[in-house]
Coordinates of C-alpha atoms in Angstrom, one line a residue:
M1 CA 103.1 80.4 80.5
L2 CA 104.1 79.4 84.0
M3 CA 107.7 80.4 83.4
R4 CA 106.6 83.7 82.0
V5 CA 104.4 84.3 85.0
S6 CA 107.2 83.3 87.4
V7 CA 109.8 85.5 85.8
G8 CA 107.3 88.3 85.6
I9 CA 106.6 88.1 89.3
H10 CA 110.2 87.7 90.6
K11 CA 112.1 89.5 87.8
D12 CA 115.9 89.1 88.4
D13 CA 115.4 86.9 91.5
I14 CA 116.1 83.7 89.5
D15 CA 116.0 81.3 92.4
S16 CA 112.5 82.5 93.5
A17 CA 111.3 82.4 89.9
I18 CA 112.4 78.8 89.4
R19 CA 110.9 77.8 92.8
T20 CA 107.5 79.4 91.9
Y21 CA 107.6 77.8 88.4
H22 CA 108.1 74.3 89.9
L23 CA 105.4 74.8 92.6
M24 CA 102.9 75.9 89.9
S25 CA 103.9 73.2 87.4
Q26 CA 103.5 70.6 90.2
R27 CA 100.0 72.0 90.8
W28 CA 100.5 73.2 94.4
F29 CA 98.9 76.5 93.6
T30 CA 98.0 78.9 90.8
H31 CA 97.8 82.6 90.5
A32 CA 94.7 84.6 89.6
S33 CA 93.7 85.3 86.0
P34 CA 95.1 88.8 85.8
T35 CA 98.5 87.5 86.9
L36 CA 98.4 84.7 84.4
F37 CA 97.2 87.1 81.7
N38 CA 99.6 90.0 82.3
A39 CA 102.8 88.8 84.2
G40 CA 105.9 89.2 82.0
T41 CA 104.1 91.4 79.4
P42 CA 104.6 95.1 78.7
R43 CA 101.6 96.0 81.0
P44 CA 102.1 93.8 84.0
Q45 CA 98.9 94.6 86.0
L46 CA 98.7 91.5 88.3
S47 CA 95.9 92.5 90.7
S48 CA 92.4 90.9 90.7
C49 CA 90.0 93.1 92.5
F50 CA 89.5 96.8 92.7
L51 CA 87.1 98.7 95.0
I52 CA 86.1 102.2 94.1
C53 CA 83.4 104.7 95.1
M54 CA 81.7 107.3 92.9
K55 CA 84.0 110.2 93.0
D56 CA 81.2 112.8 93.0
D57 CA 77.6 113.3 92.2
S58 CA 78.3 115.3 89.1
I59 CA 79.0 114.6 85.4
E60 CA 82.7 115.0 86.1
G61 CA 82.6 112.7 89.0
I62 CA 80.5 110.0 87.2
Y63 CA 82.7 110.0 84.1
D64 CA 86.0 110.1 86.0
T65 CA 84.7 107.0 87.8
L66 CA 83.6 105.4 84.5
K67 CA 87.0 106.0 83.0
E68 CA 88.7 104.4 86.0
C69 CA 86.5 101.3 85.6
A70 CA 87.3 101.1 81.9
V71 CA 91.1 101.3 82.6
I72 CA 90.9 98.6 85.3
S73 CA 88.8 96.3 83.1
K74 CA 91.2 96.8 80.2
S75 CA 93.9 95.1 82.4
A76 CA 91.6 92.3 83.5
G77 CA 90.6 93.7 86.9
G78 CA 87.2 93.0 88.5
I79 CA 85.5 96.0 90.0
G80 CA 83.2 96.8 92.9
V81 CA 81.8 100.4 92.8
S82 CA 79.4 102.1 95.3
V83 CA 76.9 104.5 94.0
H84 CA 75.1 105.5 97.2
N85 CA 75.8 109.2 96.7
I86 CA 74.2 109.6 93.2
R87 CA 71.0 111.6 93.4
A88 CA 67.7 109.9 92.8
T89 CA 65.2 110.3 90.1
G90 CA 63.5 113.7 90.1
S91 CA 66.1 115.4 92.3
Y92 CA 66.9 119.0 91.5
I93 CA 70.1 119.8 89.6
R94 CA 71.2 123.3 90.5
G95 CA 73.7 123.6 87.7
T96 CA 71.1 123.1 84.9
N97 CA 67.9 124.0 86.7
G98 CA 66.6 120.6 85.7
T99 CA 65.9 117.3 87.4
S100 CA 67.9 114.1 87.6
N101 CA 67.1 110.9 85.7
G102 CA 68.4 108.8 88.6
I103 CA 70.8 106.0 88.7
V104 CA 69.3 103.7 86.0
P105 CA 70.4 105.6 82.9
M106 CA 73.8 106.1 84.5
L107 CA 74.2 102.4 85.2
R108 CA 73.3 101.5 81.6
V109 CA 76.4 103.5 80.6
F110 CA 78.4 101.4 83.0
N111 CA 76.8 98.3 81.6
D112 CA 77.8 99.2 78.0
T113 CA 81.3 100.0 79.2
A114 CA 81.6 96.6 80.9
R115 CA 80.5 95.0 77.5
Y116 CA 82.9 97.1 75.4
V117 CA 86.0 97.2 77.6
D118 CA 86.3 93.4 78.2
Q119 CA 89.1 92.1 80.4
G120 CA 92.5 91.8 78.7
G121 CA 91.3 92.6 75.2
G122 CA 88.9 89.7 74.5
K123 CA 90.1 87.3 77.2
R124 CA 86.9 87.5 79.2
K125 CA 83.9 89.8 79.8
G126 CA 84.2 92.9 81.9
A127 CA 82.9 92.5 85.4
F128 CA 81.4 95.3 87.5
A129 CA 79.5 94.9 90.8
V130 CA 77.4 97.9 91.8
Y131 CA 76.6 98.5 95.5
L132 CA 73.6 100.5 96.7
E133 CA 72.2 101.1 100.2
P134 CA 68.5 100.2 100.6
W135 CA 67.5 103.7 101.7
H136 CA 68.2 105.1 98.3
A137 CA 65.0 106.3 96.6
D138 CA 65.8 104.5 93.3
I139 CA 66.1 101.1 95.1
F140 CA 63.1 99.5 93.4
E141 CA 64.4 100.4 89.9
F142 CA 67.8 99.1 91.0
L143 CA 66.4 95.7 91.9
D144 CA 64.8 95.4 88.4
L145 CA 68.0 96.1 86.4
R146 CA 68.9 92.4 85.8
K147 CA 65.4 91.0 85.3
N148 CA 64.7 89.2 82.0
H149 CA 61.5 91.1 81.2
G150 CA 60.6 94.8 81.0
K151 CA 61.8 97.7 78.9
E152 CA 65.3 97.4 77.6
E153 CA 66.1 101.0 78.5
N154 CA 65.5 100.1 82.2
R155 CA 67.8 97.1 82.3
A156 CA 71.5 96.6 82.7
R157 CA 71.9 92.8 82.6
D158 CA 75.7 92.7 82.2
L159 CA 76.3 94.3 85.6
F160 CA 76.2 92.5 89.0
F161 CA 74.2 94.2 91.8
A162 CA 74.7 94.2 95.6
L163 CA 73.0 95.8 98.6
W164 CA 75.0 97.4 101.4
V165 CA 72.5 96.8 104.2
P166 CA 72.4 98.7 107.5
D167 CA 71.2 96.9 110.6
L168 CA 68.3 99.4 110.9
F169 CA 66.7 98.1 107.8
M170 CA 66.7 94.5 109.0
Q171 CA 65.3 95.6 112.3
R172 CA 62.5 97.4 110.5
V173 CA 61.8 94.3 108.4
Q174 CA 61.7 92.1 111.5
N175 CA 59.4 94.4 113.4
N176 CA 57.2 95.0 110.3
E177 CA 57.8 98.8 110.5
D178 CA 58.0 101.5 107.8
W179 CA 61.1 102.3 105.9
S180 CA 61.9 105.7 104.5
L181 CA 63.6 106.2 101.1
F182 CA 65.8 109.3 100.6
C183 CA 67.7 111.1 97.9
P184 CA 71.4 111.5 98.9
N185 CA 71.3 115.0 97.4
E186 CA 68.5 116.0 99.9
A187 CA 69.6 113.8 102.8
P188 CA 73.4 113.8 102.6
G189 CA 75.8 111.8 104.8
L190 CA 73.9 108.5 105.2
A191 CA 76.5 106.6 103.2
D192 CA 79.4 108.2 105.2
C193 CA 78.4 106.8 108.6
W194 CA 77.4 103.5 110.2
G195 CA 76.1 102.0 113.4
E196 CA 74.6 104.5 115.9
K197 CA 75.6 107.5 113.9
F198 CA 73.8 106.2 110.9
E199 CA 70.6 105.5 112.9
E200 CA 70.7 108.9 114.5
L201 CA 71.1 110.7 111.1
Y202 CA 68.5 108.5 109.4
K203 CA 65.9 109.1 112.1
K204 CA 66.7 112.8 112.0
Y205 CA 65.9 113.0 108.3
E206 CA 62.7 111.0 108.9
K207 CA 61.5 113.5 111.5
A208 CA 62.5 116.4 109.3
G209 CA 60.2 115.0 106.5
K210 CA 63.0 114.6 104.0
A211 CA 61.9 111.1 102.8
K212 CA 61.0 110.8 99.2
K213 CA 58.8 107.9 100.0
V214 CA 57.7 105.8 103.0
I215 CA 57.0 102.1 102.5
P216 CA 56.6 99.0 104.7
A217 CA 60.1 97.6 105.1
Q218 CA 58.8 94.1 104.3
T219 CA 57.6 95.3 100.9
L220 CA 61.1 96.2 99.9
W221 CA 62.4 93.0 101.6
F222 CA 60.1 90.8 99.5
D223 CA 61.1 92.7 96.3
I224 CA 64.7 91.9 97.2
L225 CA 63.9 88.2 97.6
K226 CA 61.9 88.2 94.4
A227 CA 64.8 89.7 92.5
Q228 CA 67.2 87.1 94.0
I229 CA 65.0 84.3 92.9
E230 CA 64.6 85.6 89.4
T231 CA 68.2 86.8 88.7
G232 CA 70.5 85.6 91.5
T233 CA 71.1 89.2 92.5
P234 CA 71.4 91.4 94.5
Y235 CA 73.8 89.8 96.8
M236 CA 73.7 91.3 100.3
L237 CA 76.4 92.5 102.6
Y238 CA 75.8 94.1 106.0
K239 CA 77.2 97.5 106.3
D240 CA 77.4 97.7 110.1
S241 CA 78.9 94.3 110.5
C242 CA 81.5 95.0 107.9
N243 CA 82.5 98.3 109.4
R244 CA 82.4 97.0 113.0
K245 CA 84.8 94.2 112.2
S246 CA 87.1 96.3 110.0
N247 CA 90.7 97.2 111.1
Q248 CA 90.4 100.3 108.8
Q249 CA 87.9 102.2 111.0
N250 CA 90.4 104.9 111.4
L251 CA 90.3 105.7 107.7
G252 CA 86.5 106.2 107.5
T253 CA 83.3 104.3 106.6
I254 CA 83.7 101.3 104.3
K255 CA 81.1 101.6 101.5
S256 CA 81.3 98.4 99.5
S257 CA 83.0 95.1 98.9
N258 CA 84.4 93.9 95.6
L259 CA 83.0 91.9 92.7
C260 CA 83.2 88.6 94.5
T261 CA 82.5 89.9 98.1
E262 CA 85.6 88.3 99.6
I263 CA 87.3 91.4 100.8
I264 CA 86.2 94.5 102.8
E265 CA 88.5 97.5 102.3
F266 CA 88.2 101.3 102.6
T267 CA 87.7 103.4 99.5
S268 CA 87.4 107.1 98.9
P269 CA 87.3 109.4 95.9
E270 CA 91.1 109.6 96.3
E271 CA 91.8 106.0 97.2
T272 CA 91.1 102.8 95.3
A273 CA 91.3 99.5 97.3
V274 CA 93.1 96.6 95.6
C275 CA 93.6 92.9 96.4
N276 CA 95.8 90.2 94.9
L277 CA 94.5 86.6 94.7
A278 CA 95.9 83.1 94.2
S279 CA 94.4 79.6 94.8
I280 CA 96.0 76.8 96.6
A281 CA 95.2 73.2 95.7
L282 CA 94.1 71.6 99.0
P283 CA 93.7 68.0 97.6
R284 CA 97.5 68.0 97.0
F285 CA 98.0 68.0 100.8
V286 CA 96.1 64.7 101.4
R287 CA 98.8 62.1 102.3
E288 CA 99.1 58.4 102.7
K289 CA 101.0 57.4 105.8
G290 CA 104.5 56.1 104.9
V291 CA 104.3 57.4 101.3
P292 CA 106.4 60.4 100.3
I293 CA 104.1 63.2 99.1
E294 CA 105.8 63.3 95.7
S295 CA 105.0 59.7 95.1
H296 CA 101.2 59.9 95.7
P297 CA 99.0 58.7 92.9
S298 CA 96.5 61.2 91.7
K299 CA 93.6 59.0 92.9
L300 CA 94.4 59.9 96.5
A301 CA 93.7 63.6 95.9
G302 CA 90.7 64.9 97.7
S303 CA 89.9 61.7 99.6
N304 CA 90.2 61.2 103.4
G305 CA 88.2 58.0 103.5
S306 CA 91.1 55.7 104.5
K307 CA 92.3 55.6 108.0
N308 CA 95.8 55.8 106.6
R309 CA 95.3 59.1 105.0
Y310 CA 95.6 62.5 106.7
F311 CA 95.9 66.2 105.8
D312 CA 99.5 67.6 105.9
F313 CA 99.1 70.9 107.6
D314 CA 102.8 71.4 108.0
K315 CA 103.3 71.1 104.2
L316 CA 100.3 73.5 103.7
G317 CA 102.0 76.1 105.9
E318 CA 105.2 75.7 104.0
R319 CA 103.5 76.1 100.6
L320 CA 101.4 79.0 101.8
L321 CA 104.5 80.9 102.9
Q322 CA 106.1 80.3 99.5
L323 CA 102.9 81.4 97.8
L324 CA 102.6 84.6 99.8
L325 CA 106.1 85.6 98.8
S326 CA 105.1 85.5 95.2
I327 CA 101.9 87.6 95.5

């Protein structure tokens, strides 16, 4: 497998392929699962994480997004998808003169897709993380989706859930103030801005009476904590902090992280963010003074208890450079 992966990464660069093979076989680092699954195969999709946003609040947009999730999952990619722009329960649908069923039935379709389109054809389960901002009018139903009790038609237990939290919500919680819930179809643009612009638009909609419901902010906060205690989700990321620290501010507002929340990248209906992963084995860099690193017994790995042991940062830098050249 390691030789297949090395050749799949470097192709006709034989020297680099052999170097990567030896480094992996000596356990200096390993590549991520999609790379191990797919390198050197007819479909060499090597990336781990994909960030997408709902393409449009329409049947076409929803199912185009669902198809993209299925295609990514087929090739062993993990997915983070934001659904802030999907209209809430009871919102008017102009095209059919009806009303929306909200995000729960839609997310059940995504749930079934994650179950059906497993990663790499039976290698592991599909993994989708769904991000929602806490001003969305379906937020309480969203928090219940992974719970172990309740009606099955209101649950989506094979998805992972995350909140994309603006600072304004936490301020309202801290000050025990009210929090307004909106439908993005009736109060558009909240997901597309952050910081002061978000606060201005949010308060503008509050004054205009566009809220679907007004609740104490702490009521929602305690429901979030209850869901975390019962199910382990939603995990929480902070919208304003993520955007404030991003070097992609020129592209637009960042709307989510990925499945494992370790990257923050810009997405749009036309742009999918991608990241490649690998893991380096830090215990391999623990050294005994006077002993060549290749001669270290395995019992030294991970231990810095002896005064004669130290961490070899120079060797770490060397191996990191070699790893980066193979990602």
